[in-house]
Short mmCIF file of N, CA and C in Angstrom, two decimals:
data_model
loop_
_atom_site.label_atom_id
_atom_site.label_comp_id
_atom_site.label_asym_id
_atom_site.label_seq_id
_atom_site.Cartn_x
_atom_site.Cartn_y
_atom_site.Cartn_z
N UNK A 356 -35.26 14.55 2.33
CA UNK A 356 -35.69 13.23 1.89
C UNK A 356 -34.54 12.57 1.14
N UNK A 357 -34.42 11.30 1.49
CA UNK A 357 -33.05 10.56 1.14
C UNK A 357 -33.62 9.99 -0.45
N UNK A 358 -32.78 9.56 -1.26
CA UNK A 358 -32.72 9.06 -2.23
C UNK A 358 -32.88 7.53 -2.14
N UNK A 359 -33.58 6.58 -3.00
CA UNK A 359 -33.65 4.99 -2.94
C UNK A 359 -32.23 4.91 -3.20
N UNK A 360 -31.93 3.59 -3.11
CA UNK A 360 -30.23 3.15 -3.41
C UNK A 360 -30.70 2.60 -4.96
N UNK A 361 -32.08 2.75 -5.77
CA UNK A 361 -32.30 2.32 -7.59
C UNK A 361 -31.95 3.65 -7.89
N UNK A 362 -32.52 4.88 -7.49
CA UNK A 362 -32.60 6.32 -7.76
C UNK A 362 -30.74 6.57 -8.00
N UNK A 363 -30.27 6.54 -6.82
CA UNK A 363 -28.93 6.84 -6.63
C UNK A 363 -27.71 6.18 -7.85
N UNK A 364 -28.49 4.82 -7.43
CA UNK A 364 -27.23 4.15 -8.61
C UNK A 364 -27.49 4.40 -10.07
N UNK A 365 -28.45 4.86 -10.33
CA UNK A 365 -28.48 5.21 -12.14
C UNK A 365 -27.79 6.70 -12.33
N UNK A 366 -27.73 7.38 -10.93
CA UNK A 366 -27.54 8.87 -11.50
C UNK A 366 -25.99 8.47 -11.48
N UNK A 367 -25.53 9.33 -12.29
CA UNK A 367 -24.18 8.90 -13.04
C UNK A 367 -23.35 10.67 -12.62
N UNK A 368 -23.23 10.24 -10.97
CA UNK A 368 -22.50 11.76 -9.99
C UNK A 368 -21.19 12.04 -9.95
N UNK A 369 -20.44 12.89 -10.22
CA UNK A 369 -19.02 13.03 -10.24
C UNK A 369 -18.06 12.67 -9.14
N UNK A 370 -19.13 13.26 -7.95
CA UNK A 370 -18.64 13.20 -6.80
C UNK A 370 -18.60 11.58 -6.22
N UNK A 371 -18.98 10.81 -7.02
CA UNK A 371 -19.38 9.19 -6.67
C UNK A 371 -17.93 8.68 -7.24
N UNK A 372 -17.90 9.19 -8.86
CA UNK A 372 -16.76 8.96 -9.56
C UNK A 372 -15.54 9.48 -8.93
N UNK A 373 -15.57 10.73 -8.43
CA UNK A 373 -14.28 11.10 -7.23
C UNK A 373 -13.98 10.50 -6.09
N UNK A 374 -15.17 10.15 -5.17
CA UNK A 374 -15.04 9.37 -3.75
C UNK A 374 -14.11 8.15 -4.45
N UNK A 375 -15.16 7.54 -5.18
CA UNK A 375 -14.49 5.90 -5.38
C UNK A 375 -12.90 6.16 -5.96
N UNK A 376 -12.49 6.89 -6.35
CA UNK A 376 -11.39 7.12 -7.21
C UNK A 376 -10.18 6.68 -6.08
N UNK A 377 -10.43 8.11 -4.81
CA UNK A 377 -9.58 8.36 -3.85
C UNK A 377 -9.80 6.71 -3.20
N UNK A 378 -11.16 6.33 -2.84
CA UNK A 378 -11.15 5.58 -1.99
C UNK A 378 -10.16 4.16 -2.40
N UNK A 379 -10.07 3.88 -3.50
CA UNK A 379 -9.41 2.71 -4.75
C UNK A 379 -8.25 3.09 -4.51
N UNK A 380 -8.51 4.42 -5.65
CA UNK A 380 -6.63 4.85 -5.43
C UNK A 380 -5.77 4.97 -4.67
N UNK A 381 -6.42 4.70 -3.47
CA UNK A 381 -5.08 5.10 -2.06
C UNK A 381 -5.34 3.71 -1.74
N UNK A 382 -5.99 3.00 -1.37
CA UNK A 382 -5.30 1.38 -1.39
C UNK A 382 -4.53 1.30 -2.10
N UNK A 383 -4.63 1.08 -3.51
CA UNK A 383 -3.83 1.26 -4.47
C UNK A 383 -2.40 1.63 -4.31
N UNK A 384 -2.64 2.83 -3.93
CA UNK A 384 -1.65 3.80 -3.57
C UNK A 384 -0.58 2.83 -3.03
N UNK A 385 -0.78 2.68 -1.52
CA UNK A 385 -0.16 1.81 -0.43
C UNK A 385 0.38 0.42 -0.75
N UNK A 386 -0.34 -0.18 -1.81
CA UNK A 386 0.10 -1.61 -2.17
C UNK A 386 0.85 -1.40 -3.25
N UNK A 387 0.92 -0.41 -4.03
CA UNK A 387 2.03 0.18 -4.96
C UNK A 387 3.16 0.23 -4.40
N UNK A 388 3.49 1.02 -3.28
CA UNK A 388 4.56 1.70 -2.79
C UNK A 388 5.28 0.31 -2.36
N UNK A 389 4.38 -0.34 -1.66
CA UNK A 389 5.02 -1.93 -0.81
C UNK A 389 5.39 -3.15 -2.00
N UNK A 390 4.39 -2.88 -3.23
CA UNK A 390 4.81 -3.65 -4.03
C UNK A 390 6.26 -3.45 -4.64
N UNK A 391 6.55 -2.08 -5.31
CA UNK A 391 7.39 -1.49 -5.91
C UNK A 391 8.76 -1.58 -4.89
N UNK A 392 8.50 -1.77 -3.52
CA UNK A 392 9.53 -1.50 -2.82
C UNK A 392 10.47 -3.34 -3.11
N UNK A 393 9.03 -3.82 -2.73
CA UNK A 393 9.52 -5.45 -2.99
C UNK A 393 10.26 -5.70 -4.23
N UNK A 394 9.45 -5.66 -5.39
CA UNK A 394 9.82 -5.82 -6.93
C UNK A 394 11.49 -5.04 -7.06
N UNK A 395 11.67 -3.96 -6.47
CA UNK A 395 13.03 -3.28 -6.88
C UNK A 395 14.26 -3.95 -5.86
N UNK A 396 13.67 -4.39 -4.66
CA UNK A 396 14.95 -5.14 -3.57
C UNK A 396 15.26 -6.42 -4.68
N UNK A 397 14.50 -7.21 -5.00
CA UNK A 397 14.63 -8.30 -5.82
C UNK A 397 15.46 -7.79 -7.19
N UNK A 398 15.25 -6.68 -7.45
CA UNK A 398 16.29 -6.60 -8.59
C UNK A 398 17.51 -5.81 -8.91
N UNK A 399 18.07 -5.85 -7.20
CA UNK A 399 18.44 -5.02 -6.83
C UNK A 399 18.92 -3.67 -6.53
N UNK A 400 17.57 -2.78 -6.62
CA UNK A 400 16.99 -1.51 -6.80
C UNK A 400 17.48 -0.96 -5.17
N UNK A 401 16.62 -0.23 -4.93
CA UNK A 401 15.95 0.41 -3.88
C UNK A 401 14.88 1.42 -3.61
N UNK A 402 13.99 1.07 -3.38
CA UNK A 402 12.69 1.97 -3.31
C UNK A 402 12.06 1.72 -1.72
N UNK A 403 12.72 2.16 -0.87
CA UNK A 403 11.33 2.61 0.65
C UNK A 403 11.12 3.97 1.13
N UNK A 404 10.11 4.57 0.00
CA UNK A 404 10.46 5.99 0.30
C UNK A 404 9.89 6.03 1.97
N UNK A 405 10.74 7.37 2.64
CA UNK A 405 9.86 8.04 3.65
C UNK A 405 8.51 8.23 3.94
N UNK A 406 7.90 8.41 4.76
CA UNK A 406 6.23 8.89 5.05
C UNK A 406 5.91 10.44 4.27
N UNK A 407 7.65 11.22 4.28
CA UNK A 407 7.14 12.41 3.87
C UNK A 407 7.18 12.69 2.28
N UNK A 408 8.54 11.55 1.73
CA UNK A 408 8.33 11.69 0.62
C UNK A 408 6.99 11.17 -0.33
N UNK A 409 6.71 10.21 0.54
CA UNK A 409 5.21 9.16 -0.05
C UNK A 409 3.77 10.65 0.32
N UNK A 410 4.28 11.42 1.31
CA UNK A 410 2.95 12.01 0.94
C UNK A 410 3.61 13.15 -0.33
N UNK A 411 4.47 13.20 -0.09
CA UNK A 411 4.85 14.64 -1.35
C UNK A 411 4.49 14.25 -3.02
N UNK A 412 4.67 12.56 -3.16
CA UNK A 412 4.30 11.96 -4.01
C UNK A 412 2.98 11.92 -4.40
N UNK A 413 1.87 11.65 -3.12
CA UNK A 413 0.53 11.62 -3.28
C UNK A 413 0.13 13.40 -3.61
N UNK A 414 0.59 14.30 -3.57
CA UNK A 414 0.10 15.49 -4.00
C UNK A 414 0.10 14.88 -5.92
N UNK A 415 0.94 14.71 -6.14
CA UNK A 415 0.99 14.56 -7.62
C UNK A 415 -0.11 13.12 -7.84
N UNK A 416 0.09 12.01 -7.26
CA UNK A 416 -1.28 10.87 -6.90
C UNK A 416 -2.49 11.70 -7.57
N UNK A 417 -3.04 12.46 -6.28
CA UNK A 417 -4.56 13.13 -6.01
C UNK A 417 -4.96 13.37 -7.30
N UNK A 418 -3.64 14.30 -7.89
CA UNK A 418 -4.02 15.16 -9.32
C UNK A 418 -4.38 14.13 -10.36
N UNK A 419 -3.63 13.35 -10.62
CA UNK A 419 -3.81 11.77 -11.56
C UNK A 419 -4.82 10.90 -11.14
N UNK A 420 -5.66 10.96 -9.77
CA UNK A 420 -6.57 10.24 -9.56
C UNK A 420 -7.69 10.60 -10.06
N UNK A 421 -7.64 12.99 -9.81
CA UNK A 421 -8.96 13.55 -9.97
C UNK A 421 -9.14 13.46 -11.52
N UNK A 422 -8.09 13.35 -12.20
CA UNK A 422 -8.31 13.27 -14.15
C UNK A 422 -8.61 11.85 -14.32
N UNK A 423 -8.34 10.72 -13.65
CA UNK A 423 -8.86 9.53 -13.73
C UNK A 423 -10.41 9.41 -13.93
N UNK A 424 -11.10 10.07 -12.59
CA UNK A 424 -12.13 10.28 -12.20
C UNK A 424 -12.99 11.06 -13.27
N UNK A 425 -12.51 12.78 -13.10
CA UNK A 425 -13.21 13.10 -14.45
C UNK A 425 -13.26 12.12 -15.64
N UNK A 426 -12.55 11.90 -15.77
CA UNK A 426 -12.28 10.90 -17.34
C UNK A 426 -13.17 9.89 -17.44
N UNK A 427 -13.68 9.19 -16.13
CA UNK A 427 -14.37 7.81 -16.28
C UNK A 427 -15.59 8.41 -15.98
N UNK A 428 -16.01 9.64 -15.63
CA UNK A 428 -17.47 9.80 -15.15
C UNK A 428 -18.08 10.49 -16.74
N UNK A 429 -16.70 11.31 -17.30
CA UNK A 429 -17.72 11.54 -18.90
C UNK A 429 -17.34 10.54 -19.73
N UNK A 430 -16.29 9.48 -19.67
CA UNK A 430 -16.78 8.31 -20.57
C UNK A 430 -17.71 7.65 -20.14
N UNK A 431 -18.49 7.58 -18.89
CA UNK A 431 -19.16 6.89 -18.67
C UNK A 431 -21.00 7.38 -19.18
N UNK A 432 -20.59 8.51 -19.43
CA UNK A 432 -21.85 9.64 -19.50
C UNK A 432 -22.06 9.46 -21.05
N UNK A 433 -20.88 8.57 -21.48
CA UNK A 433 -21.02 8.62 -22.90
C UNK A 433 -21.67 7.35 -23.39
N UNK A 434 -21.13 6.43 -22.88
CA UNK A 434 -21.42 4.74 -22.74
C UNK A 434 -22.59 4.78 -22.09
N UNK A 435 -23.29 5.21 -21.14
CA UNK A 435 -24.63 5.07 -20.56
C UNK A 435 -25.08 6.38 -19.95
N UNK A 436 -25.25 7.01 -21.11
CA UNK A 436 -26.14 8.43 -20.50
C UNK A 436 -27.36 8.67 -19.67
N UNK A 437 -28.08 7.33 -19.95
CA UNK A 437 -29.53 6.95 -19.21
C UNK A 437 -29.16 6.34 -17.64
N UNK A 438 -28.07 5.86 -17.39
CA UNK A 438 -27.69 4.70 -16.53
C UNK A 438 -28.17 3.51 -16.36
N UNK A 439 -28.70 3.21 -17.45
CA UNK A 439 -30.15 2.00 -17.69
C UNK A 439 -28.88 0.76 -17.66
N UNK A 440 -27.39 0.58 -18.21
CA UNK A 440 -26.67 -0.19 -17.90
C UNK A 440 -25.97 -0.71 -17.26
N UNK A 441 -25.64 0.26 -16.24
CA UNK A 441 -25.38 0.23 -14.53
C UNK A 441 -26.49 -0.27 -14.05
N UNK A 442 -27.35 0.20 -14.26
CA UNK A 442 -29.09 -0.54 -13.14
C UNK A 442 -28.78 -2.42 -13.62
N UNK A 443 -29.12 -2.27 -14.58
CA UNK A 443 -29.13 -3.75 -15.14
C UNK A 443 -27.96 -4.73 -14.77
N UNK A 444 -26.63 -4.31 -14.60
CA UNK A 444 -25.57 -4.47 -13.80
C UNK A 444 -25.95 -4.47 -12.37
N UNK A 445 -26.39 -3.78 -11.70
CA UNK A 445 -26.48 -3.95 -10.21
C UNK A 445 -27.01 -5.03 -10.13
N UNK A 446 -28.65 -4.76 -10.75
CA UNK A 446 -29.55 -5.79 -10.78
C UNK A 446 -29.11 -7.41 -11.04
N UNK A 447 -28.20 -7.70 -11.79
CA UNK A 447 -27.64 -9.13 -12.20
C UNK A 447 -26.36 -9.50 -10.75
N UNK A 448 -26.25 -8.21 -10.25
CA UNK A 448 -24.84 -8.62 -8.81
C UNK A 448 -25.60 -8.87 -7.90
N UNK A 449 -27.16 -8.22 -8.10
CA UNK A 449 -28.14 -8.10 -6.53
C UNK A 449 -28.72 -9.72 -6.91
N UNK A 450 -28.84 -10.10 -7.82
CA UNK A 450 -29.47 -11.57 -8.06
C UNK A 450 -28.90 -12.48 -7.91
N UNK A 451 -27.54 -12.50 -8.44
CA UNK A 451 -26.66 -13.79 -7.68
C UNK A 451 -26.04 -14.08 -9.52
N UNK A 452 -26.95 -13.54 -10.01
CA UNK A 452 -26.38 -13.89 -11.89
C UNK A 452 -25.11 -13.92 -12.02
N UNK A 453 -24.40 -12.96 -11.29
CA UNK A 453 -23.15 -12.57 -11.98
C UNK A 453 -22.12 -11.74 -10.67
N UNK A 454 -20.68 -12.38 -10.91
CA UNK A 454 -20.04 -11.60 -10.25
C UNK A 454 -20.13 -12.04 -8.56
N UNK A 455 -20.06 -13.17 -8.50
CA UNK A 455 -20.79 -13.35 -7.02
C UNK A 455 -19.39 -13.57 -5.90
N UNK A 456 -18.38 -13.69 -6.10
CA UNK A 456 -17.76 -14.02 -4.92
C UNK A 456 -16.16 -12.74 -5.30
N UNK A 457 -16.12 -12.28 -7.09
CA UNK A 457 -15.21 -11.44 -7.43
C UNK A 457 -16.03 -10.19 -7.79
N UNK A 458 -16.30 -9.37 -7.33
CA UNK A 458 -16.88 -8.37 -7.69
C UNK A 458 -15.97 -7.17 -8.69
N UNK A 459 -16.34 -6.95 -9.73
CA UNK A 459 -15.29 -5.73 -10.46
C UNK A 459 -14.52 -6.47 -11.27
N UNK A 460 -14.35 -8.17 -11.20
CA UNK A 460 -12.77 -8.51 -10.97
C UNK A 460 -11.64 -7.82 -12.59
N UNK A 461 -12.44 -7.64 -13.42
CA UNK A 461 -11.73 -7.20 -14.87
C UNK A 461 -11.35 -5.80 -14.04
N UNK A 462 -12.29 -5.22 -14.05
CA UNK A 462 -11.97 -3.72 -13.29
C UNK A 462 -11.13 -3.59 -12.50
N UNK A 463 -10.79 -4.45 -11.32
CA UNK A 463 -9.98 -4.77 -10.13
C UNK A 463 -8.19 -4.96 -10.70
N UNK A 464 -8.70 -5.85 -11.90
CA UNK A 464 -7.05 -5.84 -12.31
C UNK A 464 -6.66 -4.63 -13.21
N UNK A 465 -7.20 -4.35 -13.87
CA UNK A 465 -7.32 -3.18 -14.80
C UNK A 465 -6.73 -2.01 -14.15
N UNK A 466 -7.26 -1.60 -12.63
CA UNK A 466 -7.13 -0.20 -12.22
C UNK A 466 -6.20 -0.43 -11.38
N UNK A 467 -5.94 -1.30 -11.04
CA UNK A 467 -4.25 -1.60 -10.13
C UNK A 467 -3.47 -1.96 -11.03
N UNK A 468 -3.24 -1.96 -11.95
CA UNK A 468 -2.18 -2.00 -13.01
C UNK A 468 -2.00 -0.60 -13.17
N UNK A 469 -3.11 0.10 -13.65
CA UNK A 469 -3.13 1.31 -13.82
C UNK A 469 -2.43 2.13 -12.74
N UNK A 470 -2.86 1.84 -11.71
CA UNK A 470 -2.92 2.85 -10.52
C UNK A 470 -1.46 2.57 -9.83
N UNK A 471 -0.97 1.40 -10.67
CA UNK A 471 0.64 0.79 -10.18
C UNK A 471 1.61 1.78 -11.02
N UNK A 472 1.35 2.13 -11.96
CA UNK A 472 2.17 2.79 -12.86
C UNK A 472 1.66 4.29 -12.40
N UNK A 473 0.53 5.10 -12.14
CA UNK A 473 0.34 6.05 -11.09
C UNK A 473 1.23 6.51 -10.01
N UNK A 474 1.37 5.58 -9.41
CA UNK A 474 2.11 5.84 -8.41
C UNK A 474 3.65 5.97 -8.29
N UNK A 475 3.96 5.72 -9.88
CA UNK A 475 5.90 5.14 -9.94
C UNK A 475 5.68 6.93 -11.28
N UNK A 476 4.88 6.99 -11.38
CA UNK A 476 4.63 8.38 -12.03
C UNK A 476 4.81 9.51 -11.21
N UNK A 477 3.86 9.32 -10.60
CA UNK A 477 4.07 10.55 -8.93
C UNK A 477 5.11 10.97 -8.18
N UNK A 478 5.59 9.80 -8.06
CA UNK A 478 7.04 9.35 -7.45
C UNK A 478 8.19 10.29 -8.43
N UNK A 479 8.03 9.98 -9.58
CA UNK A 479 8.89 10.51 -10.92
C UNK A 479 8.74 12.02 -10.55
N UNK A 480 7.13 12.36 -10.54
CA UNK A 480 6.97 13.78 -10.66
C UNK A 480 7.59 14.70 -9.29
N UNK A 481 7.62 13.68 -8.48
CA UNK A 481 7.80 14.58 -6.84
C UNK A 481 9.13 14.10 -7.24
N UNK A 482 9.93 13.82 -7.71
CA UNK A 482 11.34 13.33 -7.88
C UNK A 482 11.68 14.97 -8.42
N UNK A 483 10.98 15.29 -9.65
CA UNK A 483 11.63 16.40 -10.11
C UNK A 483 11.21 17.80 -10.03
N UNK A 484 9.79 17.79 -8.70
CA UNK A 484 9.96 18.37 -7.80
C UNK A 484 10.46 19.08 -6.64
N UNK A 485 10.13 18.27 -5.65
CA UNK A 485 10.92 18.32 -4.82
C UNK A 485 12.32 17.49 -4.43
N UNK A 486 12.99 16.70 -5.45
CA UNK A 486 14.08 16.20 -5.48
C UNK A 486 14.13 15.39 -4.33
N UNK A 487 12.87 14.12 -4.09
CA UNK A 487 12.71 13.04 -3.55
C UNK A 487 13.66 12.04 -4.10
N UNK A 488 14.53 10.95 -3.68
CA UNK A 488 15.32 9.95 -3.64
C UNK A 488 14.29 9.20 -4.99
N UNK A 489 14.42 8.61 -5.78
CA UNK A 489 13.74 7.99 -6.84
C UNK A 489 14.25 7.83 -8.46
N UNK A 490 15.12 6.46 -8.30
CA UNK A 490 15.39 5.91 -9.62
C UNK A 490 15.35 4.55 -10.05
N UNK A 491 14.29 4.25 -10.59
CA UNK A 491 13.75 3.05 -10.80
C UNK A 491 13.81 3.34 -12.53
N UNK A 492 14.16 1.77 -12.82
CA UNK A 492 13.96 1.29 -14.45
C UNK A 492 12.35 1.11 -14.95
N UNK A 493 12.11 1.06 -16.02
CA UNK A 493 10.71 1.12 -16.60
C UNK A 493 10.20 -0.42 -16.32
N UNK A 494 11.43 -1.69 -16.67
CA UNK A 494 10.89 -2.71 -16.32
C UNK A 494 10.97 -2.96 -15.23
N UNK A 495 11.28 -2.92 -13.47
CA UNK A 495 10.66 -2.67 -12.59
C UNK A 495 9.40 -1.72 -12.46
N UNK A 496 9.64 -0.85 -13.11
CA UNK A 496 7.84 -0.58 -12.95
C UNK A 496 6.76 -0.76 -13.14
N UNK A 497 7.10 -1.36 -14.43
CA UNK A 497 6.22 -2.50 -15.15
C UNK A 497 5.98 -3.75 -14.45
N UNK A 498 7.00 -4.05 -14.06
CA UNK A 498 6.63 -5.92 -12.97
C UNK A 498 5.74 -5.60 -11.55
N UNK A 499 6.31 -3.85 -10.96
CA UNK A 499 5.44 -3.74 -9.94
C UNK A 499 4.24 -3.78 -10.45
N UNK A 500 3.99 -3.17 -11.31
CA UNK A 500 2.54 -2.65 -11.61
C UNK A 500 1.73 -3.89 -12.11
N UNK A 501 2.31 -4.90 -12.78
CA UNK A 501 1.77 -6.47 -12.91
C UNK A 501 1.63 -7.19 -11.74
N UNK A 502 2.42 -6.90 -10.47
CA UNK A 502 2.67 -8.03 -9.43
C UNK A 502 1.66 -6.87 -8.07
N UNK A 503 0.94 -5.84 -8.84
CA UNK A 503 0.31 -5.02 -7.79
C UNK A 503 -1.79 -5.74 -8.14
N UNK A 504 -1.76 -6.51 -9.31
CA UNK A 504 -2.39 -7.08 -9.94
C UNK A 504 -3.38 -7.48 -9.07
N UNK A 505 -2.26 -8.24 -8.17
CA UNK A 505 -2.76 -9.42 -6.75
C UNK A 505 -3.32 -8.57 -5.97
N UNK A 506 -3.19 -7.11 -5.78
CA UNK A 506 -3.66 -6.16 -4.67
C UNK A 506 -5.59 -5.97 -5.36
N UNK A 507 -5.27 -5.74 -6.45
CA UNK A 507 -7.03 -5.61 -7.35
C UNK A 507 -7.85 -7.36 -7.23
N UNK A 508 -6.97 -8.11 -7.14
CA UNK A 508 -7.66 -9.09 -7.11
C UNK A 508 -8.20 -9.63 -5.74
N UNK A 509 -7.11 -9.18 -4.46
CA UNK A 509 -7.41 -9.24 -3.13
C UNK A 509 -8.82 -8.07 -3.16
N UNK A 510 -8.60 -7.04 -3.37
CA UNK A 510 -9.93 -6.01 -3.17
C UNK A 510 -11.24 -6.48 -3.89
N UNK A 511 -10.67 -6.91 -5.04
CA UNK A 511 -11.96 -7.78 -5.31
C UNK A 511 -12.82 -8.84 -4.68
N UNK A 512 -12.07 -9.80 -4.60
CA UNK A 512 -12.49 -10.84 -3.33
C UNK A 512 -12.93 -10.23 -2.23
N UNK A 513 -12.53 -9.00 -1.67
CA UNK A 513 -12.67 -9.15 -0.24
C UNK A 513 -14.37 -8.46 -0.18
N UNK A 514 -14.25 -7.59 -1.62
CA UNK A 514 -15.43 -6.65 -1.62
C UNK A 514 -17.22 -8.25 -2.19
N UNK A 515 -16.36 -8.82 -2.56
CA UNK A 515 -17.33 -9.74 -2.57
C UNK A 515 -17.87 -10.84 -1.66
N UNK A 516 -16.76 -11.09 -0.26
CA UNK A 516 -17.06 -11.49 0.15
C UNK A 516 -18.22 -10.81 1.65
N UNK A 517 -17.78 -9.29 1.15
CA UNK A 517 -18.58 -8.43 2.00
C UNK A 517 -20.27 -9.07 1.22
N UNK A 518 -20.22 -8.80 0.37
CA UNK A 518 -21.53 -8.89 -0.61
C UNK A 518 -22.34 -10.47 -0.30
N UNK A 519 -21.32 -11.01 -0.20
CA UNK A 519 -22.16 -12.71 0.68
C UNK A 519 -22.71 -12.45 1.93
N UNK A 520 -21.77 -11.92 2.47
CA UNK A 520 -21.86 -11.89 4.00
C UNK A 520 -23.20 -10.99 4.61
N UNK A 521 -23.56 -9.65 3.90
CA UNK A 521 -24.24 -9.25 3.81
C UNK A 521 -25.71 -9.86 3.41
N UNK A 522 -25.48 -10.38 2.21
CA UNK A 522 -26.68 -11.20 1.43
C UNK A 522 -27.33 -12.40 2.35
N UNK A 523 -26.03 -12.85 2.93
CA UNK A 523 -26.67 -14.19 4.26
C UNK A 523 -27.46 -13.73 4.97
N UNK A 524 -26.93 -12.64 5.54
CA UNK A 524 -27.52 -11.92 6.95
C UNK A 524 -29.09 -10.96 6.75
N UNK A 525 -29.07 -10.76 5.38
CA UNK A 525 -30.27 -10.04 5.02
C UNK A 525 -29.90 -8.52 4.92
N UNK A 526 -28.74 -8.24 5.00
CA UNK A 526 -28.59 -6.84 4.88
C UNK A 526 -28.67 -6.50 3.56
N UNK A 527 -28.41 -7.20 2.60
CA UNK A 527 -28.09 -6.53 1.29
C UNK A 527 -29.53 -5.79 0.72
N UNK A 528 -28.76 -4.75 0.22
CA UNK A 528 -30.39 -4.18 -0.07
C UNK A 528 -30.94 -4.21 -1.52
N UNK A 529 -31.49 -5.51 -1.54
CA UNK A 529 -31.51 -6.22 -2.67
C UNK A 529 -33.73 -6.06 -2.72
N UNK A 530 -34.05 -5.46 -1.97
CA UNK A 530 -35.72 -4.98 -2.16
C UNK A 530 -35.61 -3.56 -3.21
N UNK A 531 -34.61 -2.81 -2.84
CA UNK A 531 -34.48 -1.84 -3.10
C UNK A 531 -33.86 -1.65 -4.37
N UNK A 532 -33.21 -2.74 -5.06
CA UNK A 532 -32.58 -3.00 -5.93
C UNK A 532 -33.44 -3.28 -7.27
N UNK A 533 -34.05 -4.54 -7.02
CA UNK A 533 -34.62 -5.00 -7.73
C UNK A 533 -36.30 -4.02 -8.36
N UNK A 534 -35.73 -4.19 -9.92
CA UNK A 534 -37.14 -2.94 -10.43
C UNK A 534 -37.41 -3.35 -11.18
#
């Protein structure tokens, strides 16, 4: 027997906090690498790593994504142990109250900033690892990780415009929502 999508969204699951992590963080990931590559040609850097060094990098990624993850599922356990503030949150996105065309959007910039400096971390760590090509200044990493901003704000938009599109058509499951 399946779970309601009210049931599901209050329980406050690790494995929800992990999926979304990877699923974020590797967009993330990818618009990091392309951002950072851009931001450092402009100042005349160089950053296009390989396919093999970018995955040797994401081994060190994964690890910084899964402590991300832990981290936000017991602060979150701390901030809403009931999940009564997530429900009430859904409930105001399922109504149209709030959040209607940027979904996350504080969150959106927040975790691609974050997840911009993640990735110039990884990079660092597989640098003194496996002695991957990688020397970038702090303020290029800093401008990527500001100018990767636009990548949280594109995911935002786009995830909201799923949420219209849906809502037009009658898919949104907004019966199921509402309690």
């Amino acid at each position: 027997m399946t779970k309601g999508f009210t049931t599901s969204a209050r329980e406050n699951r690790l494995s929800l906090w992990v999926s979304v992590s990877f699923l974020w963080g590797t967009i993330f990931y990818i618009s990091s690498i392309l951002i950072l590559g851009v931001i450092s040609d402009y100042s005349g850097g160089y950053f296009h790593p390989a396919l093999s060094d970018s995955v040797k990098a994401y081994v060190f990624y994964a690890l910084l994504i899964f402590v991300v993850a832990i981290g936000g599922y017991f602060g979150n356990k701390l901030y809403d142990p009931t999940g009564e503030k997530r429900q009430q949150r859904i409930n105001a996105v399922t109504a149209g109250m709030r959040e209607q065309v940027f979904v996350s959007f504080v969150g959106s910039i927040a975790t691609s900033f974050v997840f911009g400096l993640m990735t110039a971390l990884a990079f660092w760590f597989s640098h003194l690892t496996f002695n991957i090509a990688f020397d970038m200044p702090l303020h290029t990493v800093l401008i990527g990780s500001l100018a990767n901003i636009l990548a949280g704000i594109v995911g935002s938009l786009l995830t909201g415009l799923v949420f219209l599109v849906l809502k037009a058509t009658g898919r949104f499951p907004t019966s199921e929502v509402a309690s």
